[in-house]
mmCIF file of C-alpha atoms and ligand atoms in Angstrom:
data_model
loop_
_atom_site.group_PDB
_atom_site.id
_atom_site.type_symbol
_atom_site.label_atom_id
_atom_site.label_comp_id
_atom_site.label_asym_id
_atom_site.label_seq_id
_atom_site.Cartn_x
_atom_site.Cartn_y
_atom_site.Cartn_z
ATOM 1 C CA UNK A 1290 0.000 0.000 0.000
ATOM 2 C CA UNK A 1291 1.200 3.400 -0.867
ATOM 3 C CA UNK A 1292 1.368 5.817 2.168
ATOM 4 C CA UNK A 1293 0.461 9.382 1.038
ATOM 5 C CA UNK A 1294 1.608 12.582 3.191
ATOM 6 C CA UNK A 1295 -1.521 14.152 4.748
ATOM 7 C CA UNK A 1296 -1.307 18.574 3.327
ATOM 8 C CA UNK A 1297 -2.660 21.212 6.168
ATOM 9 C CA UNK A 1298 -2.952 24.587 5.440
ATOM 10 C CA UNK A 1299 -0.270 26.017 7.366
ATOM 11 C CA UNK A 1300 -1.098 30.174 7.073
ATOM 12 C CA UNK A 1301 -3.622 32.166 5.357
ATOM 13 C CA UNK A 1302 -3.243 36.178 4.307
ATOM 14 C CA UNK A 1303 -6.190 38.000 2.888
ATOM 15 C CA UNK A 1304 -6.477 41.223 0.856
ATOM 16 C CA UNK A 1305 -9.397 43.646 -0.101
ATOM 17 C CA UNK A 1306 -9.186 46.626 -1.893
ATOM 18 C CA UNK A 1307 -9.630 49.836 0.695
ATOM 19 C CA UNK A 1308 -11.979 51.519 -1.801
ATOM 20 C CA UNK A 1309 -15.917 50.383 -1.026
ATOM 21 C CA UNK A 1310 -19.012 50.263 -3.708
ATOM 22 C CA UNK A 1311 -22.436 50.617 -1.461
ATOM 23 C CA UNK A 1312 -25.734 49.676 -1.669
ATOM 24 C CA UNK A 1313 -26.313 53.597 -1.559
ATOM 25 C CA UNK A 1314 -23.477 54.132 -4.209
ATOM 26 C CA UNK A 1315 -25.288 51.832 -6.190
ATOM 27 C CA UNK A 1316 -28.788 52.759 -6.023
ATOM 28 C CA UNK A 1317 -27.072 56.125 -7.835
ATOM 29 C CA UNK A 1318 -26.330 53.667 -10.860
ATOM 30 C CA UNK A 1319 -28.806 51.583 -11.574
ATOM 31 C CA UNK A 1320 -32.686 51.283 -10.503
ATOM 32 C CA UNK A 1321 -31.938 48.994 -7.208
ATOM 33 C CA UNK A 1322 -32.535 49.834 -3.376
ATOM 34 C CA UNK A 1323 -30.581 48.727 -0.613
ATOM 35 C CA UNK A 1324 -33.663 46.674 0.847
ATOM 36 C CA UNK A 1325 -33.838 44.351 -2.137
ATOM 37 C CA UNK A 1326 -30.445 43.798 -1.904
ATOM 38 C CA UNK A 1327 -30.026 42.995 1.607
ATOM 39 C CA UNK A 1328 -32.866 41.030 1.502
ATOM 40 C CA UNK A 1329 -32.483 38.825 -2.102
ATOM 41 C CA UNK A 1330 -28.519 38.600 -1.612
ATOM 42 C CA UNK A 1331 -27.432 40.312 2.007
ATOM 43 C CA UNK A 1332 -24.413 42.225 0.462
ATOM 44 C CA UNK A 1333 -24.198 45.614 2.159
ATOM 45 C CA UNK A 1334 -20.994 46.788 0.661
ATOM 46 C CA UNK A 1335 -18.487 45.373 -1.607
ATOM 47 C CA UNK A 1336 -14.136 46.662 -2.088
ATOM 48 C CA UNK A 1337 -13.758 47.667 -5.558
ATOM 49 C CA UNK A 1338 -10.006 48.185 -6.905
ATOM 50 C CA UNK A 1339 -8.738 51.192 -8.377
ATOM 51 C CA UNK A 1340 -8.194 51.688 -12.096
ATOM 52 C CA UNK A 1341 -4.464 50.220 -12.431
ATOM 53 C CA UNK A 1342 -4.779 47.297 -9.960
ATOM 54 C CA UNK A 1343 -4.726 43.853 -11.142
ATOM 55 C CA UNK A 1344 -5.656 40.296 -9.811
ATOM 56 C CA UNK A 1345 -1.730 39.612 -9.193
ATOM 57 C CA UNK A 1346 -1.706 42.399 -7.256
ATOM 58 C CA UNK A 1347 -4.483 41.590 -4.432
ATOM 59 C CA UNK A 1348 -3.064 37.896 -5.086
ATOM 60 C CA UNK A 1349 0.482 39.070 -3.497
ATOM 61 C CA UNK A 1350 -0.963 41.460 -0.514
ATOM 62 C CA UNK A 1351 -2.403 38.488 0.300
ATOM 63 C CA UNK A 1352 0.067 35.977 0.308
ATOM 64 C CA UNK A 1353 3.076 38.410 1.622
ATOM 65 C CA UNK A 1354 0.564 38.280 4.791
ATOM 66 C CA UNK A 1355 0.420 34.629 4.659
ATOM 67 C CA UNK A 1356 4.286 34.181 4.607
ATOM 68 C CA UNK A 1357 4.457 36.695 6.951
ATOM 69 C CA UNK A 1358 2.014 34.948 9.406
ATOM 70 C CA UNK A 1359 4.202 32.032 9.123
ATOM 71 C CA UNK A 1360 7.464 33.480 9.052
ATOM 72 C CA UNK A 1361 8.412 32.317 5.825
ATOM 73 C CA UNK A 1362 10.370 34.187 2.715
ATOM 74 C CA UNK A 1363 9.512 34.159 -0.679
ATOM 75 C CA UNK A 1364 11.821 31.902 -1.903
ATOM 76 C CA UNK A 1365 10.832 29.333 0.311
ATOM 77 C CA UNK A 1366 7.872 28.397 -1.587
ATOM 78 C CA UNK A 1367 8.008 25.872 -4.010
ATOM 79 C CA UNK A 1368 4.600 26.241 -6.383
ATOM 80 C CA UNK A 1369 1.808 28.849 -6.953
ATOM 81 C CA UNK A 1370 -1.290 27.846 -7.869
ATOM 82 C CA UNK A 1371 -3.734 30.767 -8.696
ATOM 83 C CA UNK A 1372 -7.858 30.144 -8.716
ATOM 84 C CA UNK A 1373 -9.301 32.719 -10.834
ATOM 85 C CA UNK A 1374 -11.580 34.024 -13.301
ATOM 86 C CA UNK A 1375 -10.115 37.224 -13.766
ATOM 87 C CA UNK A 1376 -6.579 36.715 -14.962
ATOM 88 C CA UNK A 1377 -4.153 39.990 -15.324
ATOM 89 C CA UNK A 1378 -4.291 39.331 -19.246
ATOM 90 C CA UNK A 1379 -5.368 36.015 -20.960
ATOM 91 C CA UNK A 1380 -1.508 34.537 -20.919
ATOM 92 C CA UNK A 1381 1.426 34.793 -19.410
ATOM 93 C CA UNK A 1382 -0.545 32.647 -15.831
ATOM 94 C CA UNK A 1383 -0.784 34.995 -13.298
ATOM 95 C CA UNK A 1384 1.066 32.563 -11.129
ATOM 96 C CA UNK A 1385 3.732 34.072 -13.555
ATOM 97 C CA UNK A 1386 3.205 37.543 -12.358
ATOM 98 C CA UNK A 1387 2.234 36.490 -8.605
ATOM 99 C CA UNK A 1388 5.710 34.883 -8.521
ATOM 100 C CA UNK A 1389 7.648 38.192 -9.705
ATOM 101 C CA UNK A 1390 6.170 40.196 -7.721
ATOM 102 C CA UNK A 1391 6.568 38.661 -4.664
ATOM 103 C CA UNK A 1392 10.233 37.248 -5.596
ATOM 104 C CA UNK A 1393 9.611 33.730 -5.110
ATOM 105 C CA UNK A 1394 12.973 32.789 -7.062
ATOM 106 C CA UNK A 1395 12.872 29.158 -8.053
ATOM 107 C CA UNK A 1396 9.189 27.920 -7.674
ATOM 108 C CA UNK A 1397 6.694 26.864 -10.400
ATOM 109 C CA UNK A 1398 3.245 27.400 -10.624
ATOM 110 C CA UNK A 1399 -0.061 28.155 -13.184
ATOM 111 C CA UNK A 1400 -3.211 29.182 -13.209
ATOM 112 C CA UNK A 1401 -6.525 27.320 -12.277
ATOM 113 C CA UNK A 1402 -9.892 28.146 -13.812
ATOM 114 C CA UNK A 1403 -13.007 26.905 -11.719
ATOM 115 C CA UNK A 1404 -15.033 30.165 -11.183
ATOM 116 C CA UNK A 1405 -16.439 30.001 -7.286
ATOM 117 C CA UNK A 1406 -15.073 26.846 -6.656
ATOM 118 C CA UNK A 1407 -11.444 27.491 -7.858
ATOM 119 C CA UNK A 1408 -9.937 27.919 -4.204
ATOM 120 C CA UNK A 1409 -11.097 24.504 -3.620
ATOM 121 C CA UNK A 1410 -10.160 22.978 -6.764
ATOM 122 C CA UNK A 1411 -6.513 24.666 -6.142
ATOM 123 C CA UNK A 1412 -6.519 23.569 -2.535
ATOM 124 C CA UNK A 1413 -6.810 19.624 -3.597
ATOM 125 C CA UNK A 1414 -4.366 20.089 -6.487
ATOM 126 C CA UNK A 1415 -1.878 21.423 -4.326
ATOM 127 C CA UNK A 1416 -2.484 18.910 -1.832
ATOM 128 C CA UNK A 1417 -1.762 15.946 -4.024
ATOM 129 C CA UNK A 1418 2.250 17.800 -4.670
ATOM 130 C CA UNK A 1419 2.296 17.452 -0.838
ATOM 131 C CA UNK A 1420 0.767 13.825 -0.416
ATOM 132 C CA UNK A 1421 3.486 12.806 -2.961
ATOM 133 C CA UNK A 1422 6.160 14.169 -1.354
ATOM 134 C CA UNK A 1423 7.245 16.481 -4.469
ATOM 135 C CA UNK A 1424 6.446 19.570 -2.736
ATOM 136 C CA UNK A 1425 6.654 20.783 1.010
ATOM 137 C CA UNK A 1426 5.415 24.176 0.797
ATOM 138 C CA UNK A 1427 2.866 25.718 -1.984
ATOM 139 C CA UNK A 1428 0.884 29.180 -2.188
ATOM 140 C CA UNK A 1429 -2.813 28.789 -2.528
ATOM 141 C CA UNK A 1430 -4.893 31.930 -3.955
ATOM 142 C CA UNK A 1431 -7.586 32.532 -5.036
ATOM 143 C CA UNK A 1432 -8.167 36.013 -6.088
ATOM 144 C CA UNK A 1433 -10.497 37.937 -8.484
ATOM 145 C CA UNK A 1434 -11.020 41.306 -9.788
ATOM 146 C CA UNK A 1435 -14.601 41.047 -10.404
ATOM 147 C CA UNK A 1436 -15.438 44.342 -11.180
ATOM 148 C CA UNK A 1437 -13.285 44.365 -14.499
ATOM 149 C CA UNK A 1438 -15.640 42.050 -16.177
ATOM 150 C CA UNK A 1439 -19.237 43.527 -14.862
ATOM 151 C CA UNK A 1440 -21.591 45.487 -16.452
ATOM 152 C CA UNK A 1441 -22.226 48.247 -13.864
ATOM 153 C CA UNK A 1442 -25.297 49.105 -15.838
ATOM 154 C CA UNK A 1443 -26.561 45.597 -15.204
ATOM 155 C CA UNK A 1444 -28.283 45.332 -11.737
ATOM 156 C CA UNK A 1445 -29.166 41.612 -12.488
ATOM 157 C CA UNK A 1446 -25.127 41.213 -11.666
ATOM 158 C CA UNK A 1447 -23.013 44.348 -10.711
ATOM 159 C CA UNK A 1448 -24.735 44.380 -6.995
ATOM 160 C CA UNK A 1449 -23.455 40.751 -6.249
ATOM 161 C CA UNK A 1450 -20.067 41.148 -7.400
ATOM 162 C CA UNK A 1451 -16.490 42.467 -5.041
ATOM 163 C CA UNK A 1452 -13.111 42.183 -5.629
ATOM 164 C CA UNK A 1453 -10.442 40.503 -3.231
ATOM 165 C CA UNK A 1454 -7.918 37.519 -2.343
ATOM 166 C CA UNK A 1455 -6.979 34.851 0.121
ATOM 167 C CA UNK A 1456 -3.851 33.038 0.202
ATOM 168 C CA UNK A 1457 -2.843 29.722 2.112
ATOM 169 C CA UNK A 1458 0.075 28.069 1.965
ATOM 170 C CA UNK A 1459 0.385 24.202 2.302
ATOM 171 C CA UNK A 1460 2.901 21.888 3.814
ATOM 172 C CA UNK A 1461 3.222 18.834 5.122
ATOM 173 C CA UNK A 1462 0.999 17.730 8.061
ATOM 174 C CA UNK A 1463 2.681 16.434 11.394
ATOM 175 C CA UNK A 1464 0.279 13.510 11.910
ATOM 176 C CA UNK A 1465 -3.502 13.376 11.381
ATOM 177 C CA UNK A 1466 -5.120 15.152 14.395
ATOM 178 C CA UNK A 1467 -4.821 17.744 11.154
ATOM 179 C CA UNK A 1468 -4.994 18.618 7.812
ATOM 180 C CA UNK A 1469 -7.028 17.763 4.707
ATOM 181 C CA UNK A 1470 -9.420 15.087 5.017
ATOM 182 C CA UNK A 1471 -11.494 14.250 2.252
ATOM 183 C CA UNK A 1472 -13.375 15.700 -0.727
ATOM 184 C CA UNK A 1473 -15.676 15.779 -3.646
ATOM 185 C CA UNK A 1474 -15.638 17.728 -6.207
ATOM 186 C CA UNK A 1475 -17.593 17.535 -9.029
ATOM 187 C CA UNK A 1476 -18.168 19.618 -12.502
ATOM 188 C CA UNK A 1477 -21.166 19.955 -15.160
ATOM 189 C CA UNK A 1478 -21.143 21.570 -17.963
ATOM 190 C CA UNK A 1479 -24.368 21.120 -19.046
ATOM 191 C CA UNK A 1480 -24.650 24.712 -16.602
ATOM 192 C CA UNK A 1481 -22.413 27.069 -18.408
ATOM 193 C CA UNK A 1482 -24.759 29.071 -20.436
ATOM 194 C CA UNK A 1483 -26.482 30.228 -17.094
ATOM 195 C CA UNK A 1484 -23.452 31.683 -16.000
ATOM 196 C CA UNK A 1485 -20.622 32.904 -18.180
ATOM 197 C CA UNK A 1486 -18.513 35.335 -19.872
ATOM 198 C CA UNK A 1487 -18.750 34.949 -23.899
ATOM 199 C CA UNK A 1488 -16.194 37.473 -25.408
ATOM 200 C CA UNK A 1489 -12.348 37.586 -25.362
ATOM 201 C CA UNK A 1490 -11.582 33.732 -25.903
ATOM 202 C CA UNK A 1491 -11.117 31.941 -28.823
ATOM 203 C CA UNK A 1492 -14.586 31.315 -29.351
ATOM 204 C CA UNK A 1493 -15.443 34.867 -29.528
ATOM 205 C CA UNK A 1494 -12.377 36.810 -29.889
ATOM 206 C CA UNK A 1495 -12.865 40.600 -28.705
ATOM 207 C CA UNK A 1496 -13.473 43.430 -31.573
ATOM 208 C CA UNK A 1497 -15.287 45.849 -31.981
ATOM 209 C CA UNK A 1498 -18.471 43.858 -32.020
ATOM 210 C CA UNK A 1499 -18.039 41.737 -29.419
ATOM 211 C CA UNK A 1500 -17.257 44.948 -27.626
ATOM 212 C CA UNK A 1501 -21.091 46.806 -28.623
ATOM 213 C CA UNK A 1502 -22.699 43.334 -28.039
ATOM 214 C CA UNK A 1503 -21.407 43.491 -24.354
ATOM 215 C CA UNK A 1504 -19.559 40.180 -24.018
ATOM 216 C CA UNK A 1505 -17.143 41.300 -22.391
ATOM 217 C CA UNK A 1506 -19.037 41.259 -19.335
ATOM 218 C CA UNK A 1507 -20.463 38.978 -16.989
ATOM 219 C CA UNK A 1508 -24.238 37.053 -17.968
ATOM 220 C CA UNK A 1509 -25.718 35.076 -15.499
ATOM 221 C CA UNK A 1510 -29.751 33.254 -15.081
ATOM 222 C CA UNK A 1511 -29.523 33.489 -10.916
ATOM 223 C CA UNK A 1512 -32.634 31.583 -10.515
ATOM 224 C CA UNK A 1513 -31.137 28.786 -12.491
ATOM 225 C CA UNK A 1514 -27.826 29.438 -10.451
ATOM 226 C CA UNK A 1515 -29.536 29.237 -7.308
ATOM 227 C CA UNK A 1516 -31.565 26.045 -7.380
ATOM 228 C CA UNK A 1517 -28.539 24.392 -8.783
ATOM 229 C CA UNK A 1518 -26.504 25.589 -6.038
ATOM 230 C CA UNK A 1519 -28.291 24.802 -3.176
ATOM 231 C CA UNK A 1520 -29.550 21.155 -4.439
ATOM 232 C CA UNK A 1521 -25.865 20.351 -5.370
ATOM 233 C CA UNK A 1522 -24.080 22.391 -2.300
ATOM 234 C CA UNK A 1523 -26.326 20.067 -0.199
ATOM 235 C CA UNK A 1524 -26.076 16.692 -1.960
ATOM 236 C CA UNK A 1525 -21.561 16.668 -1.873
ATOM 237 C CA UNK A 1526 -22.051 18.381 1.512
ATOM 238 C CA UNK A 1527 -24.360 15.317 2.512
ATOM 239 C CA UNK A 1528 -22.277 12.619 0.527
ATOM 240 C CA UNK A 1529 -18.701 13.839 2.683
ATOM 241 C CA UNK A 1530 -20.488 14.192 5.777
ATOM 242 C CA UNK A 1531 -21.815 10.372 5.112
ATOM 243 C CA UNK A 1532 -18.960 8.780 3.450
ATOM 244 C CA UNK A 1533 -16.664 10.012 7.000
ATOM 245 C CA UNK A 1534 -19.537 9.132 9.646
ATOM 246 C CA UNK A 1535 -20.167 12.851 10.510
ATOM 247 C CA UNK A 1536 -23.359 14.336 11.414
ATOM 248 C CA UNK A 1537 -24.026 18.411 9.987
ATOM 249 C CA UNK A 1538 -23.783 18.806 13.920
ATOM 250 C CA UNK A 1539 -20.281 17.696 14.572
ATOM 251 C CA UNK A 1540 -18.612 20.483 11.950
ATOM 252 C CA UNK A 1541 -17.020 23.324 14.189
ATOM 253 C CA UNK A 1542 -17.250 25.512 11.163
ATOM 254 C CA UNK A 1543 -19.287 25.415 7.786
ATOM 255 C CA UNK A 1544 -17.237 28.297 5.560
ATOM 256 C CA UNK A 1545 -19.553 27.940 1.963
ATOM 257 C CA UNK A 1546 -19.204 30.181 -1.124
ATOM 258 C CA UNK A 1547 -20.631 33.622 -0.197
ATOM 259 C CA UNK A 1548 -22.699 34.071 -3.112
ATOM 260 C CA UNK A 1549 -26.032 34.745 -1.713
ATOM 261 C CA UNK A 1550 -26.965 34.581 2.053
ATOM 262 C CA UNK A 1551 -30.102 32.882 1.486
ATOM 263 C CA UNK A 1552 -27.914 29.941 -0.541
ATOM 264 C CA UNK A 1553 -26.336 29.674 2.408
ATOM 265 C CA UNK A 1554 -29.058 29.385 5.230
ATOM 266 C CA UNK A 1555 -30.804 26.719 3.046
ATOM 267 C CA UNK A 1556 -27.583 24.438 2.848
ATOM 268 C CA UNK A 1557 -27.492 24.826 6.660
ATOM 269 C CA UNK A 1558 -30.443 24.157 7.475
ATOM 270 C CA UNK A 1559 -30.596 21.142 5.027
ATOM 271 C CA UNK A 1560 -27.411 19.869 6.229
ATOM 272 C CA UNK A 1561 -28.323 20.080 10.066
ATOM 273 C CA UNK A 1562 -25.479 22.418 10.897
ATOM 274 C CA UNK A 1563 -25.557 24.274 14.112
ATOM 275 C CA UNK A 1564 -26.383 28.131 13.171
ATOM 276 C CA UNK A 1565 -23.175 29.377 15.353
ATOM 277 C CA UNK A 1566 -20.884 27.158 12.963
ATOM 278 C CA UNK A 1567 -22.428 29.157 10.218
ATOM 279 C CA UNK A 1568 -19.434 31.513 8.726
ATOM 280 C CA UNK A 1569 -21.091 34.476 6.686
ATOM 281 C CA UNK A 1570 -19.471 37.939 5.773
ATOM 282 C CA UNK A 1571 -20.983 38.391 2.113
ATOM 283 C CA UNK A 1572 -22.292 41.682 3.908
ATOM 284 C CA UNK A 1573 -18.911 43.072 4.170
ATOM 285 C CA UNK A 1574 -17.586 41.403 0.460
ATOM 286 C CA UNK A 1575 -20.203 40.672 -1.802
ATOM 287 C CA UNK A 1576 -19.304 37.599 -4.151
ATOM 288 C CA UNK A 1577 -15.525 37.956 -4.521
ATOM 289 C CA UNK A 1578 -15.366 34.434 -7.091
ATOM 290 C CA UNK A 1579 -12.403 32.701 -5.884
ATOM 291 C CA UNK A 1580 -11.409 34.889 -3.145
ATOM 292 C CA UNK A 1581 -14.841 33.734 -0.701
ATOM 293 C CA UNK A 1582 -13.591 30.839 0.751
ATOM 294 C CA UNK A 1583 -10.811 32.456 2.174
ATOM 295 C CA UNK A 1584 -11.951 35.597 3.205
ATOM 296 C CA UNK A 1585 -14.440 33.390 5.152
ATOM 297 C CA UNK A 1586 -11.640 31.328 6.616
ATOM 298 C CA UNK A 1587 -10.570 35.124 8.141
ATOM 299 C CA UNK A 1588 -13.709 35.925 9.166
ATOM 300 C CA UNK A 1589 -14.408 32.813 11.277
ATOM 301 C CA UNK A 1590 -10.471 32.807 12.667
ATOM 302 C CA UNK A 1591 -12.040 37.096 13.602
ATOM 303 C CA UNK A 1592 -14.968 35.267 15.136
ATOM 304 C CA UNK A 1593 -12.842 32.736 17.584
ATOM 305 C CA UNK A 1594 -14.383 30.068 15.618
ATOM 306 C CA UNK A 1595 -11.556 28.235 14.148
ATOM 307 C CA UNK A 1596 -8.606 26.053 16.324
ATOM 308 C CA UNK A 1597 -6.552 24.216 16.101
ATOM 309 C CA UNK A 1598 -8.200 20.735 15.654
ATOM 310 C CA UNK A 1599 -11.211 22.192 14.121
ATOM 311 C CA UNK A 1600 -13.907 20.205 12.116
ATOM 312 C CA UNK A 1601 -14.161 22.330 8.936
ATOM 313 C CA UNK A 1602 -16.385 21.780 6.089
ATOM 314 C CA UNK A 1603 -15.983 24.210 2.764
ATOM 315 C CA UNK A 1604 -18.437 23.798 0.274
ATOM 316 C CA UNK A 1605 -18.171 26.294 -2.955
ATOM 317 C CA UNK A 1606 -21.023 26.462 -6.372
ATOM 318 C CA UNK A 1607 -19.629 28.059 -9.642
ATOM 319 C CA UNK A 1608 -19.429 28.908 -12.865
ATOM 320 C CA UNK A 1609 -19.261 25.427 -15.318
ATOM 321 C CA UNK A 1610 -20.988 24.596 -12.973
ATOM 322 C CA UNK A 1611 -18.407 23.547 -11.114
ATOM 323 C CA UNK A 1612 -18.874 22.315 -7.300
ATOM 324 C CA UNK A 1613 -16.886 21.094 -4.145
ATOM 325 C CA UNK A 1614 -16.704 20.130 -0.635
ATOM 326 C CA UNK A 1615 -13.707 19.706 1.662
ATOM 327 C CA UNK A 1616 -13.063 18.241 4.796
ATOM 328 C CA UNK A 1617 -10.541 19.526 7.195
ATOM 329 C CA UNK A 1618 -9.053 20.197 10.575
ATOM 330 C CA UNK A 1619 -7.628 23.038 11.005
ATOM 331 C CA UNK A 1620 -4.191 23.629 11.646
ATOM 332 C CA UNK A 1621 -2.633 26.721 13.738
HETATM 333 O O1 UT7 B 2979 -21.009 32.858 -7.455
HETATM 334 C C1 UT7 B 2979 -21.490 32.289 -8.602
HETATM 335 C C2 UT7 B 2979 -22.757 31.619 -8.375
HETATM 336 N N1 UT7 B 2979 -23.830 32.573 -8.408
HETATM 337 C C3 UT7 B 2979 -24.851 32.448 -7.607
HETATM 338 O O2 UT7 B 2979 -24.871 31.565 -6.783
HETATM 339 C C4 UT7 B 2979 -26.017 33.391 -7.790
HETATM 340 C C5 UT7 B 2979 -27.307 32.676 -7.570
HETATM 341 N N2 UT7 B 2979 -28.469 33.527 -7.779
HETATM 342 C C6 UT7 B 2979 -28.811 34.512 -6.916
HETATM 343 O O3 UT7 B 2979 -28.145 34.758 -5.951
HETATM 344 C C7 UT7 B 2979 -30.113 35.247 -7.179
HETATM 345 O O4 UT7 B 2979 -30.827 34.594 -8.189
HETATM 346 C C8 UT7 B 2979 -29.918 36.745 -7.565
HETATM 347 C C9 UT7 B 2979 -29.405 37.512 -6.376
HETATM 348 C C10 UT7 B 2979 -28.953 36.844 -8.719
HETATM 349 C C11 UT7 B 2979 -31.262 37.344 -7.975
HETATM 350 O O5 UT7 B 2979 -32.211 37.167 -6.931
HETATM 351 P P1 UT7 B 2979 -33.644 36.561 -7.238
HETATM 352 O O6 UT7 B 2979 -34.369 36.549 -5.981
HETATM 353 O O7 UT7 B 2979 -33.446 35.238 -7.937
HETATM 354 O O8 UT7 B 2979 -34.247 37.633 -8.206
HETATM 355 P P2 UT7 B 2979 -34.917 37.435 -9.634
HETATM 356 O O9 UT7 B 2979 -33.864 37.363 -10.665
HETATM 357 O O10 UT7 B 2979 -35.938 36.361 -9.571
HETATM 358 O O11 UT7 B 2979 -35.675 38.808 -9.768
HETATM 359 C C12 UT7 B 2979 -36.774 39.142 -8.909
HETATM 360 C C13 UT7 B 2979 -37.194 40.562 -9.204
HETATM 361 C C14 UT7 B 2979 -37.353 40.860 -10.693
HETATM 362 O O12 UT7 B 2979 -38.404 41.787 -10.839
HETATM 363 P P3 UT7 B 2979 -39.881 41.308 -11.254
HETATM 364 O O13 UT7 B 2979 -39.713 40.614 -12.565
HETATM 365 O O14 UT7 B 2979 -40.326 40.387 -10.166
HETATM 366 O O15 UT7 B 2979 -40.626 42.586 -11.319
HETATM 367 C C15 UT7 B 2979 -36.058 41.532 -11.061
HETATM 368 O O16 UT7 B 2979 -36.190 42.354 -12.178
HETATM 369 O O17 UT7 B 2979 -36.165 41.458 -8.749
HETATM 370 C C16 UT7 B 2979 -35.767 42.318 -9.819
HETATM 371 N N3 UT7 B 2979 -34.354 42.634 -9.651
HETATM 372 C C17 UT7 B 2979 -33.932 43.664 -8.915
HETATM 373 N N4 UT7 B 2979 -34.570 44.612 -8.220
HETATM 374 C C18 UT7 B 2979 -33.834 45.530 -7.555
HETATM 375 C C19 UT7 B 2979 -33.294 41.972 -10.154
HETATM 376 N N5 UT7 B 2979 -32.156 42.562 -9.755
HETATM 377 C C20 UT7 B 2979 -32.528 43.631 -8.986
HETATM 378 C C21 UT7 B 2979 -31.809 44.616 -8.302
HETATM 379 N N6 UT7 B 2979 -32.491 45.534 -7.609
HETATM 380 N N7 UT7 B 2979 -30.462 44.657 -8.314
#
């Protein structure tokens, strides 16, 4: 029998933006109100970059916090593996420019495209480089600048959206009272036309029509994105929670995709998780893509809800669709 190496997420760094986009700032753009917001989404406020500042930039605020939480340099990580939708430009990765900028001479890394769930996806990709033993320490982001691909004459989409990032960096885990557990992940792409970006890839290759035909910018069918969402949150939710003996009850902290805070309460509540172990801050955020998950790992670590030994579950929805759930005890 093969004996794998168990990963834990060692640090985590976060980022936002300082500028902030209100519900009041909004209801000056487009015919919304902060009640229907709050009450249809719960986003009060969202951190909006300034013209000028890229995904690769939030993407090394936040890890230079994460190294620096774990008193580590640069060059002692080994791979970067960005989750994100919002790349600085289509090619070079922005692992590429991630690694630059920070100065992390010598490792490797790429880019990882799976929308909301991309931190997850990353997460179990840069696990398995750890379970092997071919890597010992690797960046995790996930990071999007969501407001360079939104319509902010759309309010079907521009009041969900923030931008942001969340680093965590892997290593090795000293026995099992930690680490990584299990997961599912699963993807269908029989979903993508209710949420997607047309323009700018080879399919659709930007010009000047592309450009008038707004395709360039972000199209989603929420109520499609919704019931898919909280049917298939649930059901891997359910299936990891089975497949390792757990009951909803026994997870110390339940940090979901913060897409919509009513997505949220109904996996809870269908899952039988206690409502303290409930981590929410899409009031503060709004939808950040591939940043959520670990923004939401901050907030609960604000909240006193995550130590060391904690039952976590992450569960993320996405573009594709894509979908996950992760099992873990947390480390530090
Ligand atoms: O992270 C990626 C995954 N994405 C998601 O998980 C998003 C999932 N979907 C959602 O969160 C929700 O579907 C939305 C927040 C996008 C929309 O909420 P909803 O409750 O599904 O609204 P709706 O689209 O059914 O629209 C209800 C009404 C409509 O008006 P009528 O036709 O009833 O008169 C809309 O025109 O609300 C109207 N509406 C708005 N009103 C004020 C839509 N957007 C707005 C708005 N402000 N911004």
């Amino acid at each position: 029998m093969t004996t794998t190496i168990r990963a834990k997420i060692s640090a985590l760094g976060t980022y936002v933006p300082p500028r902030l986009l209100t519900n009041a700032d909004l209801e000056r753009m487009v015919d919304t109100n902060n009640e229907w917001i709050m009450a249809r989404v719960g986003i009060r406020e969202r951190h909006i970059v300034d013209k000028g500042v890229a995904t690769s930039d939030l993407a090394v605020e936040a890890s230079k916090r994460a190294l620096a939480q774990r008193g580590l340099a640069p060059s002692d990580i080994e791979a970067i593996i960005v989750g994100t939708v919002t790349p600085d430009m289509p090619f070079p990765a922005t692992a590429c420019m991630v690694q630059q900028k920070l100065g992390a001479k010598g490792a490797w890394g790429f880019d990882l495209s799976g929308a909301c769930s991309a931190f997850l996806y990353s997460l179990q990709v840069g696990a398995q480089f750890i379970a092997t033993g071919a890597h010992k320490r690797i960046l995790v982001i996930g990071a999007d600048v969501m407001s360079s691909i939104i319509d902010y004459t759309d309010r079907a989409t521009c009041v969900i959206f923030g931008d942001g990032a969340g680093a965590a960096i892997l290593e090795p885990a000293e026995d099992d009272s930690v680490g990584l557990i299990d997961y599912i992940h699963e993807v269908d792409g029989s979903g993508g036309e209710f949420l997607y970006m047309p323009g700018g890839g080879s399919l659709h290759p930007a010009s000047k029509d592309t450009i008038e035909r707004k395709m360039h910018y972000v199209r989603q069918d929420g109520q499609q994105v919704f019931k898919f969402a909280v049917r298939k949150q649930t059901e891997l939710c359910q299936k990891l929670l089975e497949r390792n003996r757990l009951k909803g009850s026994d997870i110390d902290a339940f940090i979901p995709h913060q897409a919509n805070q009513r997505i949220i309460s109904a996996t809870a509540d269908r899952l039988g998780l206690r409502p303290e172990a409930v981590i929410v801050n899409i009031e503060r955020y709004g939808n950040t893509t591939a940043a959520t998950v670990p923004l939401a790992m901050a907030t609960a670590i604000e909240e006193g809800k995550l130590k060391k030994g904690s039952l976590v579950l992450l569960a993320s929805v996405g573009a594709g669709f894509t979908v996950g759930a992760t099992l873990l005890r947390w480390a530090f």
